Coordinates of C-alpha atoms and ligand atoms in Angstrom, one line a residue:
X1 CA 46.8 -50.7 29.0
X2 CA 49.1 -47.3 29.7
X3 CA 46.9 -44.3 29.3
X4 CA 49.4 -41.6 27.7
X5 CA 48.6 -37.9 29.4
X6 CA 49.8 -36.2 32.1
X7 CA 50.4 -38.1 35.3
X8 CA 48.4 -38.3 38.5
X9 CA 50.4 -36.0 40.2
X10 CA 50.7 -33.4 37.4
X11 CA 46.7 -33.8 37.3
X12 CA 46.4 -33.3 41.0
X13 CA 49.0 -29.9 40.9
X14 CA 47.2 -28.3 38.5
X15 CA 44.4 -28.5 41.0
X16 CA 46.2 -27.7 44.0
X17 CA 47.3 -24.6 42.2
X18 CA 43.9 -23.6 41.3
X19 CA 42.6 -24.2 44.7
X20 CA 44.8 -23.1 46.9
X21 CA 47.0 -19.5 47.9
X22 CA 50.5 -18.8 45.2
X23 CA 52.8 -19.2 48.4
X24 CA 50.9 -22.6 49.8
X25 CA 51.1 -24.2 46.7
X26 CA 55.0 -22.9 46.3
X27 CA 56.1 -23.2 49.4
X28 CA 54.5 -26.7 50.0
X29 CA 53.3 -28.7 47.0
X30 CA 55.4 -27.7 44.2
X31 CA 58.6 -29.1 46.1
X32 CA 57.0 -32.5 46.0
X33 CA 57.8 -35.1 43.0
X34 CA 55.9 -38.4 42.0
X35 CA 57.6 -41.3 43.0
X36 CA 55.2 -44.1 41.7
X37 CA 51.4 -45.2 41.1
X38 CA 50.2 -48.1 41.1
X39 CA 46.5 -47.4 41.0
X40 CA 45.9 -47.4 44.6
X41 CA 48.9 -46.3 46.4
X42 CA 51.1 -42.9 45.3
X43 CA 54.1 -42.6 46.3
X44 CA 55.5 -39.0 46.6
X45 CA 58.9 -37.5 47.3
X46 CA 59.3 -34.8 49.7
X47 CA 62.2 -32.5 50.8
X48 CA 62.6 -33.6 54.3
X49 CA 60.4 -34.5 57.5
X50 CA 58.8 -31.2 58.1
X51 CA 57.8 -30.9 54.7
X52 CA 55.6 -34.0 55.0
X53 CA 54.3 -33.2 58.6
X54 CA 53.3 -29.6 57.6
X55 CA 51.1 -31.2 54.6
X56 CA 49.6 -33.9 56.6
X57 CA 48.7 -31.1 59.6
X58 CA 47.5 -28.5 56.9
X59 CA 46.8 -29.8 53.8
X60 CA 46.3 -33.6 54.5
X61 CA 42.6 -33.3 53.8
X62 CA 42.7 -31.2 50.7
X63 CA 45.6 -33.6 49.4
X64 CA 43.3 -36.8 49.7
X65 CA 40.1 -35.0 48.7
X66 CA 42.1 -33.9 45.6
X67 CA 44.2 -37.4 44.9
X68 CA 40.6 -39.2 45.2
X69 CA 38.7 -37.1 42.8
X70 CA 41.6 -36.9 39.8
X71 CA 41.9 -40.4 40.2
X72 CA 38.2 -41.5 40.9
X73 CA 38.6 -43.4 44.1
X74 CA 40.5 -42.9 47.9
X75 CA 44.2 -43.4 47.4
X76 CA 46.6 -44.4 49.9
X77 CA 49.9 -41.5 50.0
X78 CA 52.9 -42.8 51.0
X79 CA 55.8 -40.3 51.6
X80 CA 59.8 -40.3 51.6
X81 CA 62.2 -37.7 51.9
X82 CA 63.1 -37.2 48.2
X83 CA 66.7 -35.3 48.4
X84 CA 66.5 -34.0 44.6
X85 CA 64.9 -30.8 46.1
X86 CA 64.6 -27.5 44.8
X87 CA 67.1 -24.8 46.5
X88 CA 64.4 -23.5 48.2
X89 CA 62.9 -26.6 49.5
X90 CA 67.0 -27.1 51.0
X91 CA 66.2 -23.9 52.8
X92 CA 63.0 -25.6 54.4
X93 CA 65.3 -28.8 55.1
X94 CA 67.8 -26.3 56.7
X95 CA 65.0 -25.0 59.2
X96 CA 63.0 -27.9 59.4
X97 CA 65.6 -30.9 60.6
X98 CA 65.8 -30.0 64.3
X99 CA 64.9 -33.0 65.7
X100 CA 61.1 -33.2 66.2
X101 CA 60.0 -36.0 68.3
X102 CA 56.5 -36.1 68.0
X103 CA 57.1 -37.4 64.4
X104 CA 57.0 -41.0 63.8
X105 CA 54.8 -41.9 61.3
X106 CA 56.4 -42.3 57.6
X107 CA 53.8 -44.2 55.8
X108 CA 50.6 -42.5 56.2
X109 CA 47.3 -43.6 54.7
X110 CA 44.9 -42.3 54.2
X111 CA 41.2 -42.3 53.1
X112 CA 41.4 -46.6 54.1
X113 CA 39.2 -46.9 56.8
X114 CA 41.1 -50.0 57.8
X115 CA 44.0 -48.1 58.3
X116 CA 44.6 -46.6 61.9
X117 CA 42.7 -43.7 62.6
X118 CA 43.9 -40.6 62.4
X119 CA 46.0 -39.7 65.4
X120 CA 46.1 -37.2 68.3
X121 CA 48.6 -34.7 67.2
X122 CA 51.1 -34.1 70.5
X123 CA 51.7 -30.9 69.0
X124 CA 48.2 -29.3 69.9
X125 CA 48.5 -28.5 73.5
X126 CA 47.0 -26.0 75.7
X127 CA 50.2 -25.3 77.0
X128 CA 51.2 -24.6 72.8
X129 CA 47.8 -22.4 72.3
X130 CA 47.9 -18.8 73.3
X131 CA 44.7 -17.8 74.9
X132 CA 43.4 -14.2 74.2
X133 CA 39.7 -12.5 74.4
X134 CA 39.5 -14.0 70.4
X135 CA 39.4 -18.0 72.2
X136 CA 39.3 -17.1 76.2
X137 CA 35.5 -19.2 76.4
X138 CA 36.6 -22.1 73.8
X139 CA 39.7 -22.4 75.6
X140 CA 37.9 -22.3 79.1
X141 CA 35.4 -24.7 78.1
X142 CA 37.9 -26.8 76.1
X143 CA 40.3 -27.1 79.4
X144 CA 36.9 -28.1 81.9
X145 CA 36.2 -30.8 79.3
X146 CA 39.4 -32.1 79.3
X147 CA 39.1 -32.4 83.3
X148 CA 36.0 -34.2 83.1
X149 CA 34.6 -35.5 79.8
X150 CA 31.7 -36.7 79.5
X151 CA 30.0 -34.8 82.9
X152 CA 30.5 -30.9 82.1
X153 CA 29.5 -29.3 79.2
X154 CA 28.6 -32.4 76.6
X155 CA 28.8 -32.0 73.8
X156 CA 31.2 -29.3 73.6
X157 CA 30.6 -27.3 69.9
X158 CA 33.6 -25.2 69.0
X159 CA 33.1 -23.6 66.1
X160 CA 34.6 -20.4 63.8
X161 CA 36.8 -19.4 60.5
X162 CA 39.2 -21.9 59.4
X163 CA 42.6 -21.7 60.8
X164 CA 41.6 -20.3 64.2
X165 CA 42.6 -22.9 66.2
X166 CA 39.6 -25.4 66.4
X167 CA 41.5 -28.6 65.7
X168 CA 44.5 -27.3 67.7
X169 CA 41.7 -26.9 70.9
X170 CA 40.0 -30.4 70.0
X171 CA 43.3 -32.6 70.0
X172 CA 44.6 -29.9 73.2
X173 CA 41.7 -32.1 74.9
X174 CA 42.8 -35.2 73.8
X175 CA 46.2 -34.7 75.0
X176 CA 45.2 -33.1 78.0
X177 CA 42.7 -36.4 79.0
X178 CA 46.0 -39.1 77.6
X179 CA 48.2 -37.3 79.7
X180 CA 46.1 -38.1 83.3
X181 CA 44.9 -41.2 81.9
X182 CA 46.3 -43.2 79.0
X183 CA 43.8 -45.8 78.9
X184 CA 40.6 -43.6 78.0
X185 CA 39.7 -44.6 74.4
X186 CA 39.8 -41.1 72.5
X187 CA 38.4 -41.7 68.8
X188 CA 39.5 -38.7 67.1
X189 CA 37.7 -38.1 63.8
X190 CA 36.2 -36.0 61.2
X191 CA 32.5 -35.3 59.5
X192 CA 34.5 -36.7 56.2
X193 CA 36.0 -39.2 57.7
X194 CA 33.1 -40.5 59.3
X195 CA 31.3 -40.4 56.5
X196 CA 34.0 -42.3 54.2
X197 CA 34.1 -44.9 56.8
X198 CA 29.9 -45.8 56.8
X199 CA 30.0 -45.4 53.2
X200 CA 32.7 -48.1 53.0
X201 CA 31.6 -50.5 55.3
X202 CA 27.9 -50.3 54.8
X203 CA 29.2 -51.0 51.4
X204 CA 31.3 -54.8 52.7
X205 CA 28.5 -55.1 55.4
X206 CA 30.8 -54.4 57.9
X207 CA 28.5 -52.2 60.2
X208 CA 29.0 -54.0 63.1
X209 CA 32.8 -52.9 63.0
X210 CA 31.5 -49.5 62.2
X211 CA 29.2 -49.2 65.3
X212 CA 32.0 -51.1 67.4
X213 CA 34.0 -48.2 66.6
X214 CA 32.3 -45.3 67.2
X215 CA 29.9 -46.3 70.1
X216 CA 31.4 -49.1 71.7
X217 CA 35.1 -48.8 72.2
X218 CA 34.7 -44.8 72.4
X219 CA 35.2 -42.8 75.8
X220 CA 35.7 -39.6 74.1
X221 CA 34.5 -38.7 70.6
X222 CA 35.8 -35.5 68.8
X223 CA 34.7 -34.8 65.9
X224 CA 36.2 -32.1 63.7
X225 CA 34.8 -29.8 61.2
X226 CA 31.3 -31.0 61.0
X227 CA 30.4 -28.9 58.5
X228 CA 31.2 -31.3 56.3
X229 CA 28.0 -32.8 55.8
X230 CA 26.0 -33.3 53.1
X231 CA 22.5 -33.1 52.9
X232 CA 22.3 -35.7 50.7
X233 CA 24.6 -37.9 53.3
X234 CA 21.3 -39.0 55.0
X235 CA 22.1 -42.0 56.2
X236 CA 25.4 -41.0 57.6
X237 CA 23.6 -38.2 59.4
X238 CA 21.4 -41.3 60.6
X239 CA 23.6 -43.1 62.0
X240 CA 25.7 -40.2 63.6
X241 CA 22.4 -39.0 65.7
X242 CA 21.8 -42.5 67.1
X243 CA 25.6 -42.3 67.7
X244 CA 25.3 -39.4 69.4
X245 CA 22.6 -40.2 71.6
X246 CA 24.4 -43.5 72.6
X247 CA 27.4 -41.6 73.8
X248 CA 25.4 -39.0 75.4
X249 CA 23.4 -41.3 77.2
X250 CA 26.4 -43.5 78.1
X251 CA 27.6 -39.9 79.1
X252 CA 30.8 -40.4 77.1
X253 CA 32.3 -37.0 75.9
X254 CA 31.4 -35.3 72.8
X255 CA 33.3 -32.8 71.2
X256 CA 33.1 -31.4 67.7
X257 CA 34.1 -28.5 66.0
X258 CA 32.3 -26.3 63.2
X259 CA 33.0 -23.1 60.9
X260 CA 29.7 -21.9 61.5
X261 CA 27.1 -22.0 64.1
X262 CA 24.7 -24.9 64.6
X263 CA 21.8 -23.2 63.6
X264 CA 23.5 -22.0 60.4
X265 CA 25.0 -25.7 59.5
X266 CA 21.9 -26.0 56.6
X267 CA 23.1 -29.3 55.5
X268 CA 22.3 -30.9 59.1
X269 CA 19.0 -32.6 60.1
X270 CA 17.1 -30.1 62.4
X271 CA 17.3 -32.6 65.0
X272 CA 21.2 -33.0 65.1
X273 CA 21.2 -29.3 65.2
X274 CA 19.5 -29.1 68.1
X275 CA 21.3 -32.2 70.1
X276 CA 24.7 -29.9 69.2
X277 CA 23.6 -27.1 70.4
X278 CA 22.0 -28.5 73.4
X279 CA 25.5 -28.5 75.3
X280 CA 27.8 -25.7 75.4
X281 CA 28.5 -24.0 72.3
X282 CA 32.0 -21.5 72.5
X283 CA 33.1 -19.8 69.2
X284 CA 36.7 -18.4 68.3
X285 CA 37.7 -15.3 66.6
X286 CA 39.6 -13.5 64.3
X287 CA 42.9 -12.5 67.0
X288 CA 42.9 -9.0 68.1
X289 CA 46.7 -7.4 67.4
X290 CA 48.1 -8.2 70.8
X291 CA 47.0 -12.0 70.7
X292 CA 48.9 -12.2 67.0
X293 CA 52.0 -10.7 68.4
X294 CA 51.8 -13.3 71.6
X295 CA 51.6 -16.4 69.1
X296 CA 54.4 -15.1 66.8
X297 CA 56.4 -14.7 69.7
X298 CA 55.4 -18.1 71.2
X299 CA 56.0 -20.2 67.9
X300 CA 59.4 -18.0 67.2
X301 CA 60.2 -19.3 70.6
X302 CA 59.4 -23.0 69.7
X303 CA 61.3 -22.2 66.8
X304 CA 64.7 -20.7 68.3
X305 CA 63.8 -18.2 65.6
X306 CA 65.2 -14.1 66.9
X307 CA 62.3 -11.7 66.0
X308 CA 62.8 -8.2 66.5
X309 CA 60.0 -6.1 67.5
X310 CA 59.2 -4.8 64.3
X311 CA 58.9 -7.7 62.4
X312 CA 56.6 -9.1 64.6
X313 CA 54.8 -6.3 64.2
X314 CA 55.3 -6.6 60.7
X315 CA 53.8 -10.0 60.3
X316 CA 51.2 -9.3 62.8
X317 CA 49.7 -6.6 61.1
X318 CA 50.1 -8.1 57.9
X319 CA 48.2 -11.3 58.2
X320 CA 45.0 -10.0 60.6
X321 CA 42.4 -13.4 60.2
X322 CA 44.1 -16.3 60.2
X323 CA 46.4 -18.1 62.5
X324 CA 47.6 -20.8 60.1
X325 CA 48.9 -17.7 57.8
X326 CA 50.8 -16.1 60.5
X327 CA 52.2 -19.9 61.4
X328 CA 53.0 -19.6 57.2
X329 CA 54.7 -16.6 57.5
X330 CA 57.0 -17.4 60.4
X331 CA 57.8 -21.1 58.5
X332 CA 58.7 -18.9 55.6
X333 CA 60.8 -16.1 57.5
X334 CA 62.7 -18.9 59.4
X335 CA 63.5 -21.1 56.2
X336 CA 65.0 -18.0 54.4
X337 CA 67.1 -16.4 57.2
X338 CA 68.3 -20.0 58.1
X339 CA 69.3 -20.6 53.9
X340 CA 71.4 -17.0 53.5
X341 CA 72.5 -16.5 57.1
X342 CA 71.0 -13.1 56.6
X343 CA 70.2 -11.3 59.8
X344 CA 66.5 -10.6 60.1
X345 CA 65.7 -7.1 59.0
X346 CA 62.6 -5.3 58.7
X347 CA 63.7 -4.9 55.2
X348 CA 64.4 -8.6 54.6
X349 CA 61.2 -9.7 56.4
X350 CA 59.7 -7.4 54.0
X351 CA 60.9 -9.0 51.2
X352 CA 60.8 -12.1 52.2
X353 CA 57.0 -11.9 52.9
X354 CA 56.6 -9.8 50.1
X355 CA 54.1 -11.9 47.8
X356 CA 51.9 -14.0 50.6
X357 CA 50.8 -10.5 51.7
X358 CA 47.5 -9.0 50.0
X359 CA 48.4 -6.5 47.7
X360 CA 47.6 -3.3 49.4
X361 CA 46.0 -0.6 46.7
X362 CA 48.3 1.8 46.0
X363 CA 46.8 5.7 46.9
X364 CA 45.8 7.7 44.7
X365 CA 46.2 11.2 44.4
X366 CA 42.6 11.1 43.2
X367 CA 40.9 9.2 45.8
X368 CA 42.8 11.6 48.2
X369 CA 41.7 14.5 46.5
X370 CA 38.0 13.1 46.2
X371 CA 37.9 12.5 50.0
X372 CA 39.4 16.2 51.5
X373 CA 36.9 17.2 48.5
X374 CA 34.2 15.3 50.1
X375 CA 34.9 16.2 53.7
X376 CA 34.3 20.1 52.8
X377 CA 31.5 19.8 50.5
X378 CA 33.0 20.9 47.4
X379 CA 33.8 19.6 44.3
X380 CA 37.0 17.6 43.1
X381 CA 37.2 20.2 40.5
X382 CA 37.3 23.3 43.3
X383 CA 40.3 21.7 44.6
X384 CA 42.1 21.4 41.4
X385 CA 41.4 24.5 39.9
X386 CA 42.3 28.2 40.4
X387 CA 39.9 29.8 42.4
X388 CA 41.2 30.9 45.5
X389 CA 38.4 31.5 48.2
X390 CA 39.3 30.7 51.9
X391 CA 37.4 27.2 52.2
X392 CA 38.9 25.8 48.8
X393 CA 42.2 27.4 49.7
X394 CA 42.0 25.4 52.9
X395 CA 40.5 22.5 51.5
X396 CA 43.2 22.4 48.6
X397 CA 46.3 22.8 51.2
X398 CA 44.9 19.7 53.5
X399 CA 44.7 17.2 50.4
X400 CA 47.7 18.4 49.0
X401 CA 49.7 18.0 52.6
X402 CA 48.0 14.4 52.4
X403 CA 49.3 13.6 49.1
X404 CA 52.4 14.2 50.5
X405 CA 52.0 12.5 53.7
X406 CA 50.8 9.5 52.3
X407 CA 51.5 8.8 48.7
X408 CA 55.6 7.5 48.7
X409 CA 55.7 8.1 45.3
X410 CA 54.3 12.2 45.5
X411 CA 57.0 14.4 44.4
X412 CA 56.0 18.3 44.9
X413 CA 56.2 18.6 41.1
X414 CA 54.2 15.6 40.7
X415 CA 51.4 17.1 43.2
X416 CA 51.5 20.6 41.8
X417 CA 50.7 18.5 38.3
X418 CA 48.0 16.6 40.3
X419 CA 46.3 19.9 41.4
X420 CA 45.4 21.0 38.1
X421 CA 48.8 22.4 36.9
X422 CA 50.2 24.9 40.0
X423 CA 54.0 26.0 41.1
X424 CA 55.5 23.3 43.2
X425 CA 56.3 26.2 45.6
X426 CA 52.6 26.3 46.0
X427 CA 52.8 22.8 47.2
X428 CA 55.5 23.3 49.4
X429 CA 53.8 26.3 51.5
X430 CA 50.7 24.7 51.8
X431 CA 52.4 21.5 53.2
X432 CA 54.8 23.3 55.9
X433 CA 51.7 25.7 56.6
X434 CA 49.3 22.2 57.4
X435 CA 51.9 20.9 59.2
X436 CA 53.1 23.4 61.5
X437 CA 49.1 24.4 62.2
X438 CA 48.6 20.7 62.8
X439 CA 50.7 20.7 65.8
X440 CA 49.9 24.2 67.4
X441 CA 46.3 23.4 66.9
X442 CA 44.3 20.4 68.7
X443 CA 41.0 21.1 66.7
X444 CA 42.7 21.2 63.3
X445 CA 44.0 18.2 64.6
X446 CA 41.2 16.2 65.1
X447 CA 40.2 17.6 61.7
X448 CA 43.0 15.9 60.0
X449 CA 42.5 12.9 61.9
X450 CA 39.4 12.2 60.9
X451 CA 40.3 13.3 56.9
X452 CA 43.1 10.6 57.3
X453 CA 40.6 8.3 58.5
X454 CA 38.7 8.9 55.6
X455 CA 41.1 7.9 53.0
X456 CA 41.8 5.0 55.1
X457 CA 45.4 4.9 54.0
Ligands
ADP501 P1 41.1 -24.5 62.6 O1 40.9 -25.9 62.9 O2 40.2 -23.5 63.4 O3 41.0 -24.2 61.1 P2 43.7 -25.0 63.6 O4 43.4 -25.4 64.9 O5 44.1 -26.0 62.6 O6 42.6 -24.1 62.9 O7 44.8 -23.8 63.7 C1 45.7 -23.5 62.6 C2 47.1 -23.3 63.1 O8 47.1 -22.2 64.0 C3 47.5 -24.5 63.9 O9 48.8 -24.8 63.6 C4 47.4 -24.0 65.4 O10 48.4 -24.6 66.2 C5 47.6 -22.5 65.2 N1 46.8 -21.8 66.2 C6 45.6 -21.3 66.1 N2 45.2 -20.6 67.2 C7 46.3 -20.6 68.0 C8 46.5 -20.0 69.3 N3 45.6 -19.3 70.0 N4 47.7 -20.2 69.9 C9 48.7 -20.9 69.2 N5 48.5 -21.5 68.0 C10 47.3 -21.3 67.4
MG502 MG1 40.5 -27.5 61.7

């Protein structure tokens, strides 16, 4: 029987744009079209190559999560390059078809556990991940892994925020231990994906592959975002301690990653708590300023994209906790300049960017006001009415020269009207007067500074 209704894919959208940020869902889902479902297997049309390899990196777990519970069970995805794309999914194409020869994959499935396993991806290097004070011990411990898995440091437990580069340092290991010795057995894997697989096979009595898997033909198990596990999931958390202590025994390497800290994964049997925390645990944060700029300018690099000092500044200051957003913004920057041939101003970056970027309150006269109010003890309504003693007077001039520092939009007019109703001339002295003192006088200075720091403009 046809069931009449939306289709699977308009079903999954609507999720995906619940759940995920405007510009991820329209720079990377709403390009792609349903090809065909046949119940098991989807088949979805995407602009070009890129486009599929940046879901599958980024969103390849949300995807399947999301396909399996619209439609009830795991789906397979199959992509093709769909060339009925919108304009700005030609702009992506545009940017995205330099040959990249790490891709070769074009039917991907996923959420089958007798598919083959999710892959190493060549992309995740050390030599690709920039190495600041936010990663320097991950990355250290990561690389002395890699040299010799299994005998230093096992199991290794990075954990952090998401898009900090955990995966990238987990599969820079895997790479790193191919690349000496392409005969150690790496199974790279997930919490969820270990979990799909035992809940499948234990279901077709097909343990004996399961275990064959995972503790037999394994040198080197990494094991990303660990999280991931239920509390409910008790036999999978079972079977992954005896796992674990068959490896560790065997002293084959362990490595997993984590957004949190052991001791805060609450989900997690005590004891599997302590047998990852009983190696070495190295934890990656947010990227200072200095660490952003070096990976813009590494990926623009990789990108033979030309970024001028300001917009990298730009970009860096704009996205402050998440790697995978900078990587967004660049993607973004890159598909537009490459579609209009537009040379990459601060301007146009600005634009460009405009709507991924939080929207940044807009000062207030108020709040200004309120704060210089605040700093001298007195009253909002001192400053914006007429008496005249030296502290208000002084008071009043500093907020109004704020008002006019800060706020784009303050006209004098507009601050004279702010300030209770006064002559715009008023405004105008008391600006000139704060800012010529301000530069004869280092204490006033400091005064200012910290007032500016205050309204946290
Ligand atoms: P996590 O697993 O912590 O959520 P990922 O490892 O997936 O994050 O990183 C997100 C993206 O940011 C990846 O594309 C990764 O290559 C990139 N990235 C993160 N940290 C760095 C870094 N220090 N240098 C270069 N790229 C990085
Ligand atoms: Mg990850």
């Amino acid at each position: 029987m046809l069931l009449e209704g939306p289709s699977t894919w308009t079903r999954v959208l609507e999720k995906l744009e619940n759940s995920t940020p405007d510009y991820v869902y329209k720079n990377w889902f709403s390009h792609i079209r349903e090809l065909g479902f046949d119940g098991s297997r989807i088949s979805l049309g995407v602009p070009n190559l890129f486009h599929r390899d940046w879901i599958l990196d980024h969103y390849g777990d949300l995807l399947r999560r999301t396909l399996g519970s619209v439609v009830g069970h795991p789906v397979e995805v199959e992509f093709s390059v769909d060339p009925r794309g919108s304009a700005a999914a030609v702009a992506e194409a545009r940017t995205a078809e330099r040959p990249k020869p790490d891709v070769q994959i074009s039917v991907v499935s996923v959420g089958d556990p007798a598919a083959p396993r999710a892959k190493i991806n060549d992309r995740y290097t050390f030599d690709s991940f920039v190495v600041g004070p936010s990663n320097q011990l991950a990355a250290a411990a990561a690389l002395a892994v890699a040299d010799k898995p299994g005998r230093v440091y096992n199991p290794l437990f990075i954990y952090g925020g998401s898009g900090l580069g955990k995966t990238h340092l987990l599969h820079a290991i895997g790479n790193r231990i191919l690349e000496r010795d392409p005969g150690v057995r790496l199974v790279p894997t997930s919490a969820e994906q270990f979990l799909n697989e035992f809940v499948v096979l234990l279901r077709k009595g097909r343990m004996e592959d399961f275990r064959r898997k995972f503790r037999q033909d394994v040198d080197v198990l990494m094991m990303d975002d660990i999280q991931f596990l239920k509390k409910e999931a008790q036999e999978t958390q079972n079977e992954l301690f005896h796992t674990f202590n068959e490896l560790h025994a065997a002293q084959k390497a362990i490595i997993l990653t984590s957004d949190v800290h052991p001791n805060e994964l609450a989900n997690l049997e005590s004891r599997l708590r302590s047998r990852f925390a009983a190696g070495l645990i190295a934890d990656v944060f947010e990227p200072p300023f200095e660490v952003r700029v070096a990976i813009l300018k590494r990926k623009a690099e990789l990108e033979r994209l030309h970024l001028s000092d300001d917009v990298v500044h730009f970009v860096a200051n704009g996205f402050k906790r998440n790697v995978r957003e900078l990587e967004g913004a660049l993607t973004r920057l890159a598909a537009h300049t490459s579609l209009t041939g537009k040379p990459l101003t601060l301007h146009y970056a600005e634009e460009i960017l405009h709507d991924m970027l939080p929207a940044k309150q807009a000062l207030s006269m108020d709040h200004v006001i309120k704060v210089a109010a605040r700093y001298y003890r007195l009253e909002v309504e001192d400053l914006k009415g007429e008496r005249r003693t030296r502290p208000i007077a002084h008071a009043r001039a500093v907020a109004m020269y704020f008002c006019r520092k800060l706020i784009a939009k303050a006209s004098l007019p507009a601050i004279a009207d702010g300030f209770g109703g006064k002559h715009h001339t008023t405004v105008l002295s008391a600006v000139e007067k704060t800012a010529e003192r301000r530069a004869k006088d280092p204490e006033f200075a400091r005064e200012l500074e910290e007032i500016e720091r205050q309204i946290g403009a």
